Amino acid sequence: MPKLAKPTTIRKSKPPKPPKPPKAARRRGRPEAVWETPDGYRIVDSLLAGAPGRPGSDAVQAFAAEVVDTHVRLGRRGLAVCGAAVGAGVSFVAASLAVGLAQAGVSTLIVDANLEAPSLQDLIKPPTDLPGLWDLLDDDGMDLLDAVHAQVMPNLSVLYAGAVAPDAEDRLGTDRFQGVVQRCLRHFECTIFDTPPANRSTGARTVALAAGYALLVARRGASYADDLEQLADQLAQDGTLVVGSVLNRAG
């Protein structure tokens, strides 16, 4: 499989590990209404639009049903959600889709693969800090399930970023990341990957190539058609199948 990021350097002996980067900072701003699970996870209310009776429920349920029919039932187990630039609302769409799939009965894992500026912890807030994707890529001996927050809600598990990685492109371009992705695809019916903006790094393309499939996100007033078209062309050239696009009206 071709690698988009810079190749790693092969050393005869493993060098000492540098100090672990700080945990991803949780953003501050106007608080949004949240729903707290029995285990203490705080899910922002807007992600639960798929619940009956909530505003936007029909649209979310239809979106999730379409992904099930056109993606999951064809045996496709991975989907990278990608945006051309900052502001598209990729994290919001990825989390909304993951919640919708879980509510539809699909065993779903959402992975925050945006190691440059992770934000999934702001949408689905964990009660405690546990290892995340950064830790899995840093520690060869760690098992996937040691880092996954299982059953955050019925059928939904979460793999947070864990930390901000200044060398995110290098880490996502390793065989270790490929192995993590393959384990995710084996353990869950569908794995949704939240990715960094494509105009800032090759991370989105690397993750999408590993997942095999991509969903593009655009937002009125924040996304440009030319940028989205360029990203779609790049993904196709990489060998990633773009399964569709979403116009984000929120997030």
Coordinates of C-alpha atoms in Angstrom, one line a residue:
M1 CA 0.0 0.0 0.0
P2 CA 1.5 3.4 -0.9
K3 CA 2.4 5.8 1.9
L4 CA 1.8 9.4 1.6
A5 CA 3.7 10.6 4.6
K6 CA 7.5 10.7 5.0
P7 CA 9.1 7.3 5.4
T8 CA 10.3 6.5 8.9
T9 CA 14.0 6.0 9.7
I10 CA 15.0 2.4 10.5
R11 CA 17.3 2.2 13.5
K12 CA 19.2 -0.8 14.8
S13 CA 18.2 0.0 18.4
K14 CA 15.2 1.7 19.8
P15 CA 16.0 5.2 21.0
P16 CA 14.7 6.5 24.4
K17 CA 11.2 7.7 24.2
P18 CA 10.7 11.5 24.3
P19 CA 8.4 13.0 27.0
K20 CA 4.8 12.3 26.2
P21 CA 3.0 15.2 24.6
P22 CA 0.3 16.9 26.7
K23 CA -3.3 15.6 26.5
A24 CA -5.5 17.3 24.0
A25 CA -6.8 20.5 25.6
R26 CA -10.6 20.8 25.9
R27 CA -11.9 23.9 24.2
R28 CA -13.6 26.5 26.2
G29 CA -16.6 28.6 25.0
R30 CA -20.3 28.9 25.4
P31 CA -21.4 25.6 27.0
E32 CA -23.8 23.4 24.9
A33 CA -26.5 21.3 26.4
V34 CA -25.2 17.7 27.1
W35 CA -26.7 14.4 27.8
E36 CA -24.8 12.3 30.4
T37 CA -24.7 8.5 30.1
P38 CA -24.9 6.2 33.1
D39 CA -21.1 5.8 32.9
G40 CA -20.4 9.5 33.0
Y41 CA -19.8 10.3 29.3
R42 CA -21.2 13.7 28.4
I43 CA -22.5 13.8 24.8
V44 CA -23.4 17.2 23.3
D45 CA -27.1 17.3 22.7
S46 CA -26.9 18.2 19.0
L47 CA -25.3 14.8 18.3
L48 CA -28.4 13.0 19.5
A49 CA -30.6 14.5 16.8
G50 CA -31.2 10.9 15.7
A51 CA -33.2 10.2 18.8
P52 CA -36.9 10.2 18.1
G53 CA -38.6 13.5 18.6
R54 CA -35.5 15.7 18.5
P55 CA -35.1 18.4 15.8
G56 CA -33.3 17.0 12.7
S57 CA -34.0 13.4 13.7
D58 CA -35.4 12.5 10.3
A59 CA -32.3 13.8 8.5
V60 CA -29.8 12.0 10.8
Q61 CA -31.7 8.8 10.7
A62 CA -32.0 8.9 6.9
F63 CA -28.2 9.7 6.6
A64 CA -27.3 6.7 8.8
A65 CA -29.7 4.4 7.0
E66 CA -28.2 5.4 3.7
V67 CA -24.7 4.6 5.0
V68 CA -25.9 1.2 6.3
D69 CA -27.5 0.3 2.9
T70 CA -24.8 1.6 0.6
H71 CA -21.7 0.9 2.7
V72 CA -22.0 -1.4 5.7
R73 CA -24.2 -4.0 4.1
L74 CA -21.7 -4.2 1.2
G75 CA -19.1 -5.4 3.7
R76 CA -17.3 -2.1 3.9
R77 CA -16.1 -1.6 7.5
G78 CA -14.1 1.6 7.4
L79 CA -15.0 5.2 6.5
A80 CA -12.9 8.3 6.8
V81 CA -14.7 11.6 7.1
C82 CA -12.7 14.3 5.3
G83 CA -12.8 18.0 4.7
A84 CA -10.7 20.2 2.5
A85 CA -10.1 22.9 5.1
V86 CA -10.8 24.0 8.7
G87 CA -14.4 24.9 9.4
A88 CA -16.2 22.2 7.4
G89 CA -17.4 20.5 10.6
V90 CA -15.8 17.2 9.9
S91 CA -15.7 16.1 13.6
F92 CA -19.4 17.0 14.1
V93 CA -20.4 15.0 11.0
A94 CA -18.2 12.0 11.9
A95 CA -19.6 11.9 15.5
S96 CA -23.2 12.4 14.3
L97 CA -22.8 9.6 11.8
A98 CA -21.3 7.3 14.4
V99 CA -24.1 8.0 16.9
G100 CA -26.7 7.4 14.1
L101 CA -25.1 4.1 13.1
A102 CA -25.1 3.0 16.7
Q103 CA -28.7 3.9 17.2
A104 CA -29.4 1.9 14.0
G105 CA -27.9 -1.2 15.7
V106 CA -24.5 -1.2 14.0
S107 CA -21.5 -2.0 16.2
T108 CA -19.6 1.3 15.6
L109 CA -16.2 2.7 16.6
I110 CA -15.3 6.3 16.1
V111 CA -11.6 7.2 16.0
D112 CA -10.2 10.6 16.4
A113 CA -7.4 10.4 13.9
N114 CA -6.8 14.2 13.9
L115 CA -3.7 14.1 16.1
E116 CA -2.9 17.7 15.1
A117 CA -5.9 19.3 16.7
P118 CA -8.2 16.6 18.2
S119 CA -11.8 17.7 19.1
L120 CA -13.8 14.5 19.6
Q121 CA -13.4 14.9 23.3
D122 CA -15.3 18.1 23.1
L123 CA -18.3 16.3 21.5
I124 CA -18.3 13.1 23.5
K125 CA -16.6 14.0 26.8
P126 CA -15.0 11.1 28.7
P127 CA -15.3 11.0 32.5
T128 CA -11.6 10.2 32.8
D129 CA -8.5 10.4 30.7
L130 CA -7.4 7.0 29.2
P131 CA -4.9 6.0 26.5
G132 CA -5.8 6.9 23.0
L133 CA -4.6 6.6 19.4
W134 CA -1.3 8.4 20.2
D135 CA -0.6 5.9 22.9
L136 CA -1.3 3.0 20.6
L137 CA 1.1 4.4 18.0
D138 CA 3.8 5.0 20.6
D139 CA 3.6 1.7 22.5
D140 CA 4.0 -1.5 20.4
G141 CA 2.9 -3.6 23.3
M142 CA -0.5 -1.9 23.9
D143 CA -3.6 -3.6 22.6
L144 CA -6.4 -1.8 20.8
L145 CA -9.0 -2.7 23.4
D146 CA -6.8 -1.2 26.2
A147 CA -7.3 2.2 24.6
V148 CA -10.9 2.0 23.3
H149 CA -13.7 3.4 25.5
A150 CA -16.2 0.6 25.0
Q151 CA -20.0 1.0 25.0
V152 CA -20.1 4.7 25.6
M153 CA -23.7 4.2 24.6
P154 CA -25.3 1.1 23.1
N155 CA -23.3 -0.1 20.1
L156 CA -20.9 2.9 20.2
S157 CA -17.3 2.8 21.2
V158 CA -14.7 5.6 21.0
L159 CA -11.0 5.8 20.5
Y160 CA -9.8 9.3 21.4
A161 CA -6.7 10.9 20.0
G162 CA -5.0 10.7 23.5
A163 CA -2.6 13.6 22.9
V164 CA -1.5 16.2 20.4
A165 CA 1.3 14.8 18.2
P166 CA 3.5 17.4 16.5
D167 CA 4.8 14.6 14.2
A168 CA 1.2 13.4 13.3
E169 CA 1.9 12.9 9.6
D170 CA 4.9 10.6 10.4
R171 CA 2.9 8.6 12.9
L172 CA -0.1 8.1 10.6
G173 CA 2.2 7.0 7.8
T174 CA 3.6 4.0 9.7
D175 CA 3.0 0.3 9.6
R176 CA 1.9 0.6 13.2
F177 CA -1.0 2.8 12.2
Q178 CA -2.0 0.4 9.4
G179 CA -2.1 -2.4 12.0
V180 CA -4.3 -0.3 14.3
V181 CA -6.7 0.3 11.5
Q182 CA -6.9 -3.3 10.6
R183 CA -7.7 -4.3 14.1
C184 CA -10.4 -1.7 14.3
L185 CA -12.0 -3.1 11.1
R186 CA -11.9 -6.6 12.5
H187 CA -13.5 -5.7 15.9
F188 CA -16.3 -3.5 14.7
E189 CA -19.0 -3.6 12.0
C190 CA -18.1 0.0 11.1
T191 CA -15.2 2.3 12.1
I192 CA -15.6 6.0 11.4
F193 CA -12.4 8.0 11.3
D194 CA -12.3 11.8 12.1
T195 CA -9.5 13.3 10.1
P196 CA -7.5 16.6 10.0
P197 CA -8.1 19.2 7.4
A198 CA -6.6 18.1 4.0
N199 CA -5.1 21.5 3.3
R200 CA -2.9 21.3 6.4
S201 CA -1.4 17.9 6.0
T202 CA -1.5 14.6 4.2
G203 CA -3.1 13.0 7.3
A204 CA -6.7 12.9 5.9
R205 CA -5.5 11.2 2.7
T206 CA -3.3 8.7 4.7
V207 CA -6.2 7.8 7.0
A208 CA -8.7 7.5 4.1
L209 CA -6.3 5.2 2.2
A210 CA -6.0 3.0 5.2
A211 CA -9.8 2.9 5.7
G212 CA -10.4 2.4 2.0
Y213 CA -13.3 4.7 1.7
A214 CA -14.0 8.4 2.3
L215 CA -16.9 10.7 2.9
L216 CA -16.4 14.4 2.0
V217 CA -17.8 17.2 4.1
A218 CA -18.5 20.7 3.0
R219 CA -20.1 23.6 4.9
R220 CA -21.7 26.6 3.3
G221 CA -19.6 29.7 3.9
A222 CA -16.5 27.7 4.9
S223 CA -15.8 25.4 2.0
Y224 CA -14.9 26.0 -1.6
A225 CA -16.0 23.8 -4.4
D226 CA -12.6 23.8 -6.1
D227 CA -10.9 22.7 -2.9
L228 CA -13.4 19.8 -2.4
E229 CA -13.0 18.8 -6.1
Q230 CA -9.2 18.8 -5.7
L231 CA -9.4 16.6 -2.6
A232 CA -11.7 14.2 -4.3
D233 CA -9.3 13.9 -7.2
Q234 CA -6.3 13.3 -4.8
L235 CA -8.2 10.6 -2.9
A236 CA -9.1 8.9 -6.1
Q237 CA -5.5 9.0 -7.3
D238 CA -4.4 7.5 -4.0
G239 CA -6.8 4.6 -4.5
T240 CA -9.5 5.6 -2.0
L241 CA -13.1 5.3 -3.0
V242 CA -15.1 8.4 -2.3
V243 CA -18.6 7.2 -1.4
G244 CA -20.3 10.5 -1.3
S245 CA -20.4 14.0 0.2
V246 CA -22.4 15.9 2.9
L247 CA -23.3 19.5 3.2
N248 CA -23.0 20.3 6.9
R249 CA -25.5 22.8 8.1
A250 CA -24.4 22.7 11.7
G251 CA -21.5 21.8 14.0

